[in-house]
Every structure is written in C-alpha cells, then in structure tokens.
Short mmCIF file of C-alpha atoms in Angstrom, two decimals:
data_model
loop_
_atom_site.label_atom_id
_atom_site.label_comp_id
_atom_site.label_asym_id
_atom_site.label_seq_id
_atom_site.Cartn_x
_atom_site.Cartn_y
_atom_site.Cartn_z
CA UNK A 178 0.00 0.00 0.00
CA UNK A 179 1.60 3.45 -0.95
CA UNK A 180 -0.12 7.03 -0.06
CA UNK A 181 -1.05 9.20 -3.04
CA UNK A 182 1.74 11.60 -4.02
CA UNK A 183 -1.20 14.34 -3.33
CA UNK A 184 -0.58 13.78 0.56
CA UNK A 185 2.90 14.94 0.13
CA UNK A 186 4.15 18.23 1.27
CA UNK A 187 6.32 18.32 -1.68
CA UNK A 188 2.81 18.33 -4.27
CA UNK A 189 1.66 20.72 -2.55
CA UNK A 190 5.11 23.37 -2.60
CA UNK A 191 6.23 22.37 -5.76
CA UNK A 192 6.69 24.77 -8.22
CA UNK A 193 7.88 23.07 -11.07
CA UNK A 194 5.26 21.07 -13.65
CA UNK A 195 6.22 18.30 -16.43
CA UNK A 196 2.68 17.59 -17.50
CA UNK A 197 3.27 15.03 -20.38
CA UNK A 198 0.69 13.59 -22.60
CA UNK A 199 0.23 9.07 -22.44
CA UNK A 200 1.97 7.52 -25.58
CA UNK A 201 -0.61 6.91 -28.15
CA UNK A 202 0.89 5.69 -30.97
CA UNK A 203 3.95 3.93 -32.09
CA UNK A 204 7.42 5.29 -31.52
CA UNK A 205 10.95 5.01 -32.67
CA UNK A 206 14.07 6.22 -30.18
CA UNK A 207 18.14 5.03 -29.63
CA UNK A 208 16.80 4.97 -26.27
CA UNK A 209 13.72 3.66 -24.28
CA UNK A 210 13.67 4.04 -20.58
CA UNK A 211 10.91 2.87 -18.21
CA UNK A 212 10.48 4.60 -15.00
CA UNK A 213 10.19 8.66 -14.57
CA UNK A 214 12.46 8.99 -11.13
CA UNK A 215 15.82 10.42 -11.06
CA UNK A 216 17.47 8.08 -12.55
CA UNK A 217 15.41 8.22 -15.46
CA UNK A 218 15.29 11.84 -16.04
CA UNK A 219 19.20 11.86 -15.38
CA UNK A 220 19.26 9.30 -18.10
CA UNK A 221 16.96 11.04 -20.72
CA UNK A 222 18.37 14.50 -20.11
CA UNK A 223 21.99 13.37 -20.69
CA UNK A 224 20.89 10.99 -23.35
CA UNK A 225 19.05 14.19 -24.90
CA UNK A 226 21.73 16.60 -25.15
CA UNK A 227 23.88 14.03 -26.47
CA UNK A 228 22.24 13.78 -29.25
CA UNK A 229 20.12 10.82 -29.33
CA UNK A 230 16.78 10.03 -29.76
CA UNK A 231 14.78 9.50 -26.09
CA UNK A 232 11.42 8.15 -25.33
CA UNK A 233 10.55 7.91 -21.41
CA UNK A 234 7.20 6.14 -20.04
CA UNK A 235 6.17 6.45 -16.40
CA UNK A 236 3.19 3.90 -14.82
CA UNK A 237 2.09 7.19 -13.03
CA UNK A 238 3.20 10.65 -13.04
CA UNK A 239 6.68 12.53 -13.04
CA UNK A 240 8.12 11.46 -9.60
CA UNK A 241 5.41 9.66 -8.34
CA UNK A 242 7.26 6.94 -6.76
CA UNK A 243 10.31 7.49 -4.22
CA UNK A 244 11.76 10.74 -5.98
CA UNK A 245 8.38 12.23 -4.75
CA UNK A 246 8.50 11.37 -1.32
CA UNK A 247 12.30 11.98 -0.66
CA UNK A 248 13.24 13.36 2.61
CA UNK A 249 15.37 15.52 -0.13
CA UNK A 250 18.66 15.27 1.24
CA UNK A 251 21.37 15.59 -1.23
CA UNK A 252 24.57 13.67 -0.18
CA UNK A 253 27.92 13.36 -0.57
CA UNK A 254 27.83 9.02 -0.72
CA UNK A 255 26.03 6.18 -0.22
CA UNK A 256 24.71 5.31 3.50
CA UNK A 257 27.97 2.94 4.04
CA UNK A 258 31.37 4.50 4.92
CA UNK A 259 33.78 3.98 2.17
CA UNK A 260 36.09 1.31 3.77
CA UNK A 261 33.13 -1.04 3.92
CA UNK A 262 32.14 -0.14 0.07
CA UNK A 263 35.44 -0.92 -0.54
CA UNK A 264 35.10 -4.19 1.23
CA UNK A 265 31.91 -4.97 -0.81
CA UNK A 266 33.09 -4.39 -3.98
CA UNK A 267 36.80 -4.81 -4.49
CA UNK A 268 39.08 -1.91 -3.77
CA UNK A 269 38.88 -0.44 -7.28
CA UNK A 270 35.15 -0.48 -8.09
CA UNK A 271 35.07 0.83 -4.43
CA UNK A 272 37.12 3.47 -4.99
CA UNK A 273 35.44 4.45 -8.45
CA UNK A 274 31.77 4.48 -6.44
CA UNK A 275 32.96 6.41 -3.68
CA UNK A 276 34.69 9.29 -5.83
CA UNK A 277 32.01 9.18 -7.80
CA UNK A 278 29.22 9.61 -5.31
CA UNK A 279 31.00 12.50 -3.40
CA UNK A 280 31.00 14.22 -6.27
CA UNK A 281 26.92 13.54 -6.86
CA UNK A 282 26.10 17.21 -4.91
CA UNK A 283 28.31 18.81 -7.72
CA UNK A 284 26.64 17.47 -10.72
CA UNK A 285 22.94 17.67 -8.84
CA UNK A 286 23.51 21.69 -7.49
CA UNK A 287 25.08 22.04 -11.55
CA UNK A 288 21.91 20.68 -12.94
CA UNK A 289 19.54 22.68 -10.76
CA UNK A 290 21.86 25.85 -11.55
CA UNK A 291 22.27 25.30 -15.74
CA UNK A 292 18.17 24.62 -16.30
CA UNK A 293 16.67 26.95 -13.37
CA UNK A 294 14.90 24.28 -11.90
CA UNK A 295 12.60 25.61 -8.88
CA UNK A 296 13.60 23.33 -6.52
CA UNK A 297 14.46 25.29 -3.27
CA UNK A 298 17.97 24.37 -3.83
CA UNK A 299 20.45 25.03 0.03
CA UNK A 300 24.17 23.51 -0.11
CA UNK A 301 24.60 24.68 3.65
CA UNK A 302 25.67 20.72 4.56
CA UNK A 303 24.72 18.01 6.18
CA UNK A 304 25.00 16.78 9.81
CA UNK A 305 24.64 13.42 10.50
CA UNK A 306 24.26 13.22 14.62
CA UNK A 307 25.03 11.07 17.13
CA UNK A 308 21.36 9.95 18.86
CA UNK A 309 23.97 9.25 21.88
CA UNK A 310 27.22 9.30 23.23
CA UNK A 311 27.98 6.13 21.61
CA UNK A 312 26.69 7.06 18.29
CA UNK A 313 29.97 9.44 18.05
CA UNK A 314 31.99 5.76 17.78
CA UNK A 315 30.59 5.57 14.69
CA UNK A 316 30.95 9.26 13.72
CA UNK A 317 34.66 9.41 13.88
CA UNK A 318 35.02 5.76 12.48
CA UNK A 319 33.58 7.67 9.25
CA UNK A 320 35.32 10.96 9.94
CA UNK A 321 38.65 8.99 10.10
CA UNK A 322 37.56 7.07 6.37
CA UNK A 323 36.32 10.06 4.39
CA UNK A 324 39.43 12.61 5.72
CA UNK A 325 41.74 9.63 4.44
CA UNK A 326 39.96 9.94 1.15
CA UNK A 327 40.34 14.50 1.18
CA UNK A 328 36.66 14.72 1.96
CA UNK A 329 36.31 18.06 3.50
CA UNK A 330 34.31 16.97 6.49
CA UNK A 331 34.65 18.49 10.14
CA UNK A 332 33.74 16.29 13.15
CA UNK A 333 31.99 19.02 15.85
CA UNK A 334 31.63 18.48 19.64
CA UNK A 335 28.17 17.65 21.55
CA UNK A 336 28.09 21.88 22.23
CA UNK A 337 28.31 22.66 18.75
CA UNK A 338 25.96 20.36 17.24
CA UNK A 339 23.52 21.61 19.93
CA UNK A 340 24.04 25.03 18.36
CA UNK A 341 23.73 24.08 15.32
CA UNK A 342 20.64 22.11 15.49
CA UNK A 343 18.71 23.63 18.24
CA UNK A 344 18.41 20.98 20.20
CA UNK A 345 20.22 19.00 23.25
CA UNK A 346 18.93 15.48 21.85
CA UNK A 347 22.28 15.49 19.79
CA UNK A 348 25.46 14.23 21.05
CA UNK A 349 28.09 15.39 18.55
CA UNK A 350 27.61 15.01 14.44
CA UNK A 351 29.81 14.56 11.30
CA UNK A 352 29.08 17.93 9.08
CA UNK A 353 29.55 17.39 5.18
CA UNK A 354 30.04 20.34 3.62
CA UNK A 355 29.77 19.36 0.07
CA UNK A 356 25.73 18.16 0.95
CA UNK A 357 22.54 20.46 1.21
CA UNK A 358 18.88 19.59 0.95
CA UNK A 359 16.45 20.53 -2.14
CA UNK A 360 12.11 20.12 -3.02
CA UNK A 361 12.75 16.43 -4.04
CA UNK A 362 9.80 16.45 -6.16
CA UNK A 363 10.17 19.68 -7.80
CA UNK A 364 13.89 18.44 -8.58
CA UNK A 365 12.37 15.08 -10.53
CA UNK A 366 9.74 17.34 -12.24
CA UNK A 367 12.61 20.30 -13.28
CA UNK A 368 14.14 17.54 -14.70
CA UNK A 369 11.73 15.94 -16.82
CA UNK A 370 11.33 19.71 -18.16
CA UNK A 371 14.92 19.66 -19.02
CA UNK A 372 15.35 16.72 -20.65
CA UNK A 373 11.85 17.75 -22.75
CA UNK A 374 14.13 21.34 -23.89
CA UNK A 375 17.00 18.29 -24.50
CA UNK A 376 14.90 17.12 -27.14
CA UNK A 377 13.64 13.59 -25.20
CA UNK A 378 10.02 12.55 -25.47
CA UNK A 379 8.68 12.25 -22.17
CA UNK A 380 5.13 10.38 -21.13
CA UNK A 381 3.03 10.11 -17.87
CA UNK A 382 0.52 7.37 -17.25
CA UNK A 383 1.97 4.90 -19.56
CA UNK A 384 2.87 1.77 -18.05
CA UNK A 385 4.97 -0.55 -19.77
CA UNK A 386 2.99 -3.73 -19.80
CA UNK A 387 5.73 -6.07 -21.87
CA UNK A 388 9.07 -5.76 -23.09
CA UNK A 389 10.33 -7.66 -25.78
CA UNK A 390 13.61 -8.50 -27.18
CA UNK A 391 14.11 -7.70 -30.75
CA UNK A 392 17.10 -8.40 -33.55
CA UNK A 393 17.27 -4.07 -33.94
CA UNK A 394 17.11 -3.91 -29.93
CA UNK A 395 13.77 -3.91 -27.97
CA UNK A 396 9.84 -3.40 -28.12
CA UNK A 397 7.99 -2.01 -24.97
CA UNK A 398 4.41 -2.15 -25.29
CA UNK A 399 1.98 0.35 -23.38
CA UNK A 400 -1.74 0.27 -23.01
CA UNK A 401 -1.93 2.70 -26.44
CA UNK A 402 1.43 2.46 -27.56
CA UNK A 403 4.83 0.90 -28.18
CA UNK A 404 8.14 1.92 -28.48
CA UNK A 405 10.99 0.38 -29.87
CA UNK A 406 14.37 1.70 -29.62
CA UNK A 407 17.73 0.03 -29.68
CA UNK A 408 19.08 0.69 -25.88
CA UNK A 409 16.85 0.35 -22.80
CA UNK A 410 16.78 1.42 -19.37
CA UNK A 411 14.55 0.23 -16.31
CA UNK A 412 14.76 2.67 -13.76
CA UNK A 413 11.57 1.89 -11.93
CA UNK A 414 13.88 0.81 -8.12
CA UNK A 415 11.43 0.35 -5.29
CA UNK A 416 8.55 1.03 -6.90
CA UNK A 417 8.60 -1.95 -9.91
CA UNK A 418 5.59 -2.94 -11.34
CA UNK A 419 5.08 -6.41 -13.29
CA UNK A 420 6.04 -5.85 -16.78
CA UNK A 421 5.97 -9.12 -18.80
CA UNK A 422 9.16 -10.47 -20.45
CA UNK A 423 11.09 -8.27 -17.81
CA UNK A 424 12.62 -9.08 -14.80
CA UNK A 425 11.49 -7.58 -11.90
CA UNK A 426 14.26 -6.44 -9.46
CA UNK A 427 14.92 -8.22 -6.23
CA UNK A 428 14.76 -5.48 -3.34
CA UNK A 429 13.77 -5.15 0.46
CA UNK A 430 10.81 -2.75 0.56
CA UNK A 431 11.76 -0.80 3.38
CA UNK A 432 9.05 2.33 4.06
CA UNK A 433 10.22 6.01 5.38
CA UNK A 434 7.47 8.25 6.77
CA UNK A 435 7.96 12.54 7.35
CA UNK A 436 5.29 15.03 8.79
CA UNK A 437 5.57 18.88 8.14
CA UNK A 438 5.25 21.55 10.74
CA UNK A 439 3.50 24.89 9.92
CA UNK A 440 6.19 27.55 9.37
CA UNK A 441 8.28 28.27 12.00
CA UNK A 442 8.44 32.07 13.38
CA UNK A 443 10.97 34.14 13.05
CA UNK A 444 12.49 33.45 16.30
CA UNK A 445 11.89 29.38 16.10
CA UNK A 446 13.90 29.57 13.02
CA UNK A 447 16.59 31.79 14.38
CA UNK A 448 17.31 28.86 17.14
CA UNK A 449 16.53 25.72 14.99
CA UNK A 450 19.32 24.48 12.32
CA UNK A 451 19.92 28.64 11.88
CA UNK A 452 22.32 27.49 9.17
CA UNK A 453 19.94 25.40 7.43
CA UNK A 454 21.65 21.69 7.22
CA UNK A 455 19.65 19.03 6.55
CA UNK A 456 19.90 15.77 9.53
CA UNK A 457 19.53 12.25 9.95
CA UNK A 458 21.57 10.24 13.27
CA UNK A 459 23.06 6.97 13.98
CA UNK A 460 20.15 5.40 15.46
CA UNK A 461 19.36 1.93 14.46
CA UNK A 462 15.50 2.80 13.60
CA UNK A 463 17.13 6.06 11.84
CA UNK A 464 15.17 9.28 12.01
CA UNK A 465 15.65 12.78 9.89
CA UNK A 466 14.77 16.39 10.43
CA UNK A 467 15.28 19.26 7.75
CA UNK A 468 13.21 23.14 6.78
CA UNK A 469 12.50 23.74 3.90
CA UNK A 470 12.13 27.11 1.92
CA UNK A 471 9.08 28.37 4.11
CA UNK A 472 10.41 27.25 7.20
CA UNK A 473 8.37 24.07 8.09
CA UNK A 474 10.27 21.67 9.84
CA UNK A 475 10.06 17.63 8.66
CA UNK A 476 10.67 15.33 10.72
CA UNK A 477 10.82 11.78 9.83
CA UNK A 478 11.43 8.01 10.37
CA UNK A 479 11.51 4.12 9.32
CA UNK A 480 8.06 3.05 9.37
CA UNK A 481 5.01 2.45 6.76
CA UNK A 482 1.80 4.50 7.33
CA UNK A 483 0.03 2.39 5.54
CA UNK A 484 0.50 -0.60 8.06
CA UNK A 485 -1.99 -1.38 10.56
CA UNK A 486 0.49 -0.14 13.05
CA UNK A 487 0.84 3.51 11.55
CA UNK A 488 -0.91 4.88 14.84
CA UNK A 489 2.42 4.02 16.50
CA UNK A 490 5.14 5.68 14.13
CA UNK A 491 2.48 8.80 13.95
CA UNK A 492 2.20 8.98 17.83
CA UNK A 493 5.73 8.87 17.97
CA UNK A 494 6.38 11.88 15.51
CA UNK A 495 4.74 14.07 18.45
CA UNK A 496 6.86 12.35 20.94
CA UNK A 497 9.95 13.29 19.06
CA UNK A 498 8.73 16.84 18.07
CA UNK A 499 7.93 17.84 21.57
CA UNK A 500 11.43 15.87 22.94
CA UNK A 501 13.64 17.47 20.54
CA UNK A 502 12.65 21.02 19.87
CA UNK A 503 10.52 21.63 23.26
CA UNK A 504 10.51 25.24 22.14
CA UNK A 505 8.01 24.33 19.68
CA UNK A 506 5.68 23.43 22.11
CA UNK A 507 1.91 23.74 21.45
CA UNK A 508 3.47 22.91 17.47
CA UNK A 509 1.04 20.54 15.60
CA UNK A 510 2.26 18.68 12.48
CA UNK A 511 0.30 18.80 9.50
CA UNK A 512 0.60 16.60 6.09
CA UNK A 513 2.22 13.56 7.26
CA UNK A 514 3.19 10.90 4.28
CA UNK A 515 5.35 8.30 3.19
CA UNK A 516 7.31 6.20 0.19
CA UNK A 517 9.25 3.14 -0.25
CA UNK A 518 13.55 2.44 -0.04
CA UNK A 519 14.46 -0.36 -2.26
CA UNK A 520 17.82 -1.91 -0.26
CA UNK A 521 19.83 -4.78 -1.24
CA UNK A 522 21.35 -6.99 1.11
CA UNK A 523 24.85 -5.36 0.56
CA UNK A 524 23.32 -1.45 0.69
CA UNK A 525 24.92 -0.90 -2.26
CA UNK A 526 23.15 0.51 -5.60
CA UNK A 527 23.29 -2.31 -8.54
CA UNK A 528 23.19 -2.41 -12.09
CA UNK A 529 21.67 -5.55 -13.27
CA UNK A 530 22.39 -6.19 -17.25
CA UNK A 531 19.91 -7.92 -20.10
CA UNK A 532 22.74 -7.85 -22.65
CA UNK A 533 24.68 -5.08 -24.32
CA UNK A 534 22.05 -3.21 -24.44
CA UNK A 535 19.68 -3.03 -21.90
CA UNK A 536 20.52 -2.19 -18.00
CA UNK A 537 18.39 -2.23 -14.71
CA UNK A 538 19.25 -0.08 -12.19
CA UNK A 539 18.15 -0.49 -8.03
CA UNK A 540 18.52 -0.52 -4.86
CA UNK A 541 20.05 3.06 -3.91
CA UNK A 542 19.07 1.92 -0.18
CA UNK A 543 17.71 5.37 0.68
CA UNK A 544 20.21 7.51 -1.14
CA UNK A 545 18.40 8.36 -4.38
CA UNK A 546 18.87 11.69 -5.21
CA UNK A 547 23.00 11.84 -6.10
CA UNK A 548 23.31 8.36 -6.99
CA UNK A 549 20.08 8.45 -9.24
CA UNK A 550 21.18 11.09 -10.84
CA UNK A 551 24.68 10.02 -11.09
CA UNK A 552 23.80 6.52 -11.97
CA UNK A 553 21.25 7.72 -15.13
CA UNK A 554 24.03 9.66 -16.75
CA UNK A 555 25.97 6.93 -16.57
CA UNK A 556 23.77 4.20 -17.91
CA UNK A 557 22.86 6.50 -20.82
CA UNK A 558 26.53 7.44 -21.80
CA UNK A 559 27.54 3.62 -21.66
CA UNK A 560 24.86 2.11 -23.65
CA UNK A 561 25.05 4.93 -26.06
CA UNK A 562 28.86 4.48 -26.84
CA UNK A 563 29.00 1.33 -26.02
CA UNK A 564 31.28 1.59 -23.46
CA UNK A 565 30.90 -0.26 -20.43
CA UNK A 566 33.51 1.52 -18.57
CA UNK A 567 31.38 4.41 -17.94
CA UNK A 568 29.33 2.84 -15.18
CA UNK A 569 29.46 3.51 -11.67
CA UNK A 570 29.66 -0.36 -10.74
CA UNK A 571 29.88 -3.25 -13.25
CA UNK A 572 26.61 -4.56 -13.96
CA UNK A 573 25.82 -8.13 -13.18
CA UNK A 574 24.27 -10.72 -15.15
CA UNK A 575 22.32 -12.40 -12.34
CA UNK A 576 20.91 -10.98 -8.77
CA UNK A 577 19.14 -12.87 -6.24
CA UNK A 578 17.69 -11.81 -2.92
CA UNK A 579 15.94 -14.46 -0.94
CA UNK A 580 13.37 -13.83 1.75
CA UNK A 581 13.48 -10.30 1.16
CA UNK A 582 9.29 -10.52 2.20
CA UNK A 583 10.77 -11.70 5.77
CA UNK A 584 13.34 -8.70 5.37
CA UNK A 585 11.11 -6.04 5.22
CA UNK A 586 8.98 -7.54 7.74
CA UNK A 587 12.17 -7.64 10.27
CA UNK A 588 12.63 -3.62 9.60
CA UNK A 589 9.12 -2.70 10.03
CA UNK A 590 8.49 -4.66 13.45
CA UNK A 591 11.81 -3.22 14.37
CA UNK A 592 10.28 0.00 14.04
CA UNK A 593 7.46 0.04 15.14
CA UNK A 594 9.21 -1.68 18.59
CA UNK A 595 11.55 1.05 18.67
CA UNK A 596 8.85 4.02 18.23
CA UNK A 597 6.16 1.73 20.92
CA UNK A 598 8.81 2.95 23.45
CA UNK A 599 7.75 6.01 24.96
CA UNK A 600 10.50 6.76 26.83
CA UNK A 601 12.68 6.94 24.19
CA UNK A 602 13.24 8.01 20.77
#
C-alpha cells in the first residue's frame, strides 16, 4: 500500500510542472527508458543533449514513486562509509563508487543551476548526529575514512551540534560540507522539463505492460502504444511494477514516513538548524529532520503508514517533536506521508544487465537523489557508446535476494518496537 503523491508536502510546494501527454501511438528512439524517477530523467536528459533520440514512459506521473517522497537530502555518498564499500566491492570499483558519489552534490547543485529548476535548492551541509554518546563511535570511524579519502568533512563536539541544530537530543555530528537539501519532487519534475528542452520525449501514465527482445534492440508495449528503440533502461527501483518479459528487481521494501510543521516564526527559526543543514543520526530505527524554503520543519522516520500499526510511528512523531525542539511546544504537524527504499542486502546501488544493451538499475538503499542522478548519466553514456567503462559499478548478469518478504517484515516490526517505546526516541 503506498499514499497518493497528493498527501505529500512536496505536491503541494512544488513549483515546477512536467505535464506530459500518455503515448498513443507507435514510436521510434536510440533509447527507451521505463520509469520517470531520477534516474530516469538523469538518463533522458543526458541521453538528450547528447544527441540521441529518447522516449521515457512512467506507470504514473513525473516522480510519483520514491523521488516524490524523498526526505530531499542531497549527499555526498552512499549510506555505508567507504572502507566497507570498498570491502563490498573490491578496492577499485570501491574506490570508483565512492569518488564518484561525493562528487553527486556537484553534478545535482550544476543541474539545478544550468536549467533553473525551482527546486528550493540550500548547499549549507549536512549533519549526521550522534542519537547518543555512543553514536559518536561511529561518527569518527567515518570521519577517520572520508578525511583519508580529502573529503572536506569536520567532526563538531556535543556543544556545537547543539548550536547548530537547536536541540540538546544530539550528542556530537559529522558535518559534510559538500551536501545540502532541495524540493525532491520539484527536482524530478525540473528535470523531466529539461530533458523535454534536451529534445527527449517524455510520457506520464503509460505503463509498460511487456518488453520484448528484438534483432534491432527492444519493443515495450503500453496500453496505447509501443516503443521500440535500440538501448533500454529500467529505472523503476522500489517502486517496480510487473512488466511481462522483464525481470522484476529483487529489493527489500523498506518504508520512510515525514510530517511537516507549519512555518516556524521568526524566532523558532533563528534557534533551529539557523544554518539550514539538513539531519539524519546513527540510530538503528534512523530518524531525519530538515526546513524547507518556508520554514516548516520535517521530521521523519523508518516506518510504513500504511500498516496497521501507523498509529504508532504517527504517535511517535509528536513524541519526538515535543522531545527534541521543546521550544516548539503547542506545534502541531500537518501533512504527514510516506514512500518506499528499495535496499539490497549489501546497501549498495546495482546495475543488473539484459545484454549489451539493456541495464536495470536499483537498490540506492535510501540515497536516491546523487546516486540516481549520477547513476542515469551513466547508464545513458555507456549504452550509447557502447562503453561499459562508464558505469558507476559493473553490472551483473544475475541478482538474487531471498526472503526479502521476511526482510522487510524484520525492519518494520523493528520500528514500530523502537517508536512503541515512549521513553525513548
């Protein structure tokens, strides 16, 4: 079960549109790509300006799925430190990921800068915090990794995270310079709108419903249309739907939920994250908090809404509220909504491979935004030279997951234990 995009704050504040019309009829393109997140749009916009020929379907609308309901943190990496990437994957496809990724805020604030997209772009940093003292183990573990590697990151003390955040819940936190938040949604839709002035073809509400190997390349049928095109890119991550004569990716559904404050007064906002970094900690049962352009505060956690359970993740949002920014007493949150994390047992991103010409791309594991759009330039630029040396990660032939059903049950019992306890958050 998955809210309607319509709950989200981010419908409501966005600014930027990419109405597109269904495919109705039949279509020729170098390049076919199913799924309109941001690894899609990445994918068609670099695709587009390139030179080639683009045709993107989405089952719903522009962003719809997880780029819609994004906490919107842009980051510097993936949710690992690098030394256990590196562990994961060999030293040099390691390596090549983890250069890659910290560079993912460049190329996302560079996008948002070169096609004006409306996306409340702030690269003020991130801070991940310590929930408690022996969260800031971890902290410097990572501090130590990414300094080794010249990331420009500053470990700060208990009393100046406090400061910086606005609240004594926080026991120290890692501050990335090279991050910042944006309007996830309004990123995926300034996208789309790019890649259309790129010269790609770009259609809502057009599910693929088969795909189909061909001698030229492939065939993807929609209810009133088909495209076929000689490269092909399924970019549809957590939110897959059955498409016949396609795999569908092996993930662990994990769910995320965030509620929105009103804005914040002048003085709220003078004492709460004054410097405007987005958060998330080191708890096991992780939680975030970020403003956003009018000063609302979100605040979020692991958890689906749309469980039978949801009463106890959305009691727990006021516990949280009222325990870590007590000057917002007498605060009520408003639009509360959540979306789905495709994770792979490694927490790694992969790129799964139908032959040379066709790729599958999933499991960012909660980091979409820079490795999406990292990812879909990528993807495009390899299958459209033909050079697999382009990719992030080499893609592999097979992938298997088993009981990833018992998987995501594990995370969402764990928190919805973790946010029963009211003593705690």
């Amino acid at each position: 079960m998955t809210s309607e995009l319509s709950d989200s704050l981010w419908h409501k504040s966005c600014r930027e549109t990419a109405n597109a019309a269904a495919l109705t009829q039949s279509a020729k393109a170098d390049l076919a790509i199913i799924g309109g997140g941001y690894t899609g749009l990445s994918a068609a916009l670099h695709a587009g300006q390139d030179g080639a020929k683009v045709r993107l379907i989405e089952a719903r609308e522009i962003g719809w799925g997880g780029s819609g309901r994004n906490v919107g943190l842009v980051n510097a990496g993936m949710w690992l430190p690098p030394n256990d990437i590196i562990d994961r994957l060999g030293e040099d496809t390691g390596l090549q990921l983890t250069r890659l990724l910290a560079a993912a805020p460049d190329l996302v604030y560079q996008l948002i800068t070169d096609h004006d997209i409306q996306c409340e772009p702030v690269r003020k940093g991130t801070l991940h915090c310590a929930h408690a003292p022996a969260g800031m183990t971890d902290l410097t573990n990572r501090y130590d990794q990414q300094k080794a590697l010249g990331a420009p990151v500053q470990l700060l003390s208990r009393d100046e995270t406090i400061a910086r955040v606005g609240s004594d819940r926080v026991y120290g936190a890692l501050f990335d310079p090279r991050a910042g938040t944006i309007q996830p949604l309004a990123y995926a839709k300034g996208l789309a709108r790019a890649a259309v002035d790129a010269g790609a073809h770009i259609h809502e509400n057009s599910p693929a419903i088969s795909v189909t190997k061909t001698p030229d390349g492939w065939c993807v049928v929609t209810p009133k249309g088909k495209i076929t095109a000689h490269n092909l890119i399924v970019a549809t991550n957590a939110y897959s739907l059955p498409i016949e004569g396609m795999i569908t990716p092996r993930v662990i559904p994990v769910h995320y939920f965030q509620a929105a404050t009103e804005p914040l007064s002048h003085a709220q906002r003078h004492s709460i994250l004054p410097n405007q970094e987005g958060c998330w900690d080191t708890a096991l049962v992780m939680s975030s908090w970020r403003l956003d352009q009018a000063g609302r505060l979100i605040i979020g956690a692991m958890g689906d809404l749309g469980h039978p359970a949801s009463g106890i993740h959305r009691s727990w949002l006021l516990r949280k509220l009222k325990r870590m920014f007590p000057q917002l007493s007498g605060l009520q949150l408003g639009q509360a909504w959540y979306g789905r994390i495709a994770m792979t047992a490694e927490y790694l991103p992969k790129i799964q491979s139908l032959g040379d010409t066709a790729l599958v791309a999933f499991g960012y594991s909660g980091r979409g935004i820079g490795p999406g759009t990292v990812f879909g330039e990528r993807m495009a630029r390899s299958l459209l030279s033909g050079n697999p040396d382009c990719l992030p990660v080499p893609p592999v032939i097979h992938h298997h997951l088993p009981y990833a059903g018992l998987r995501q049950a594990y995370y969402e019992t764990g928190a919805s234990l973790t946010h029963l306890v009211k003593d705690r958050f």
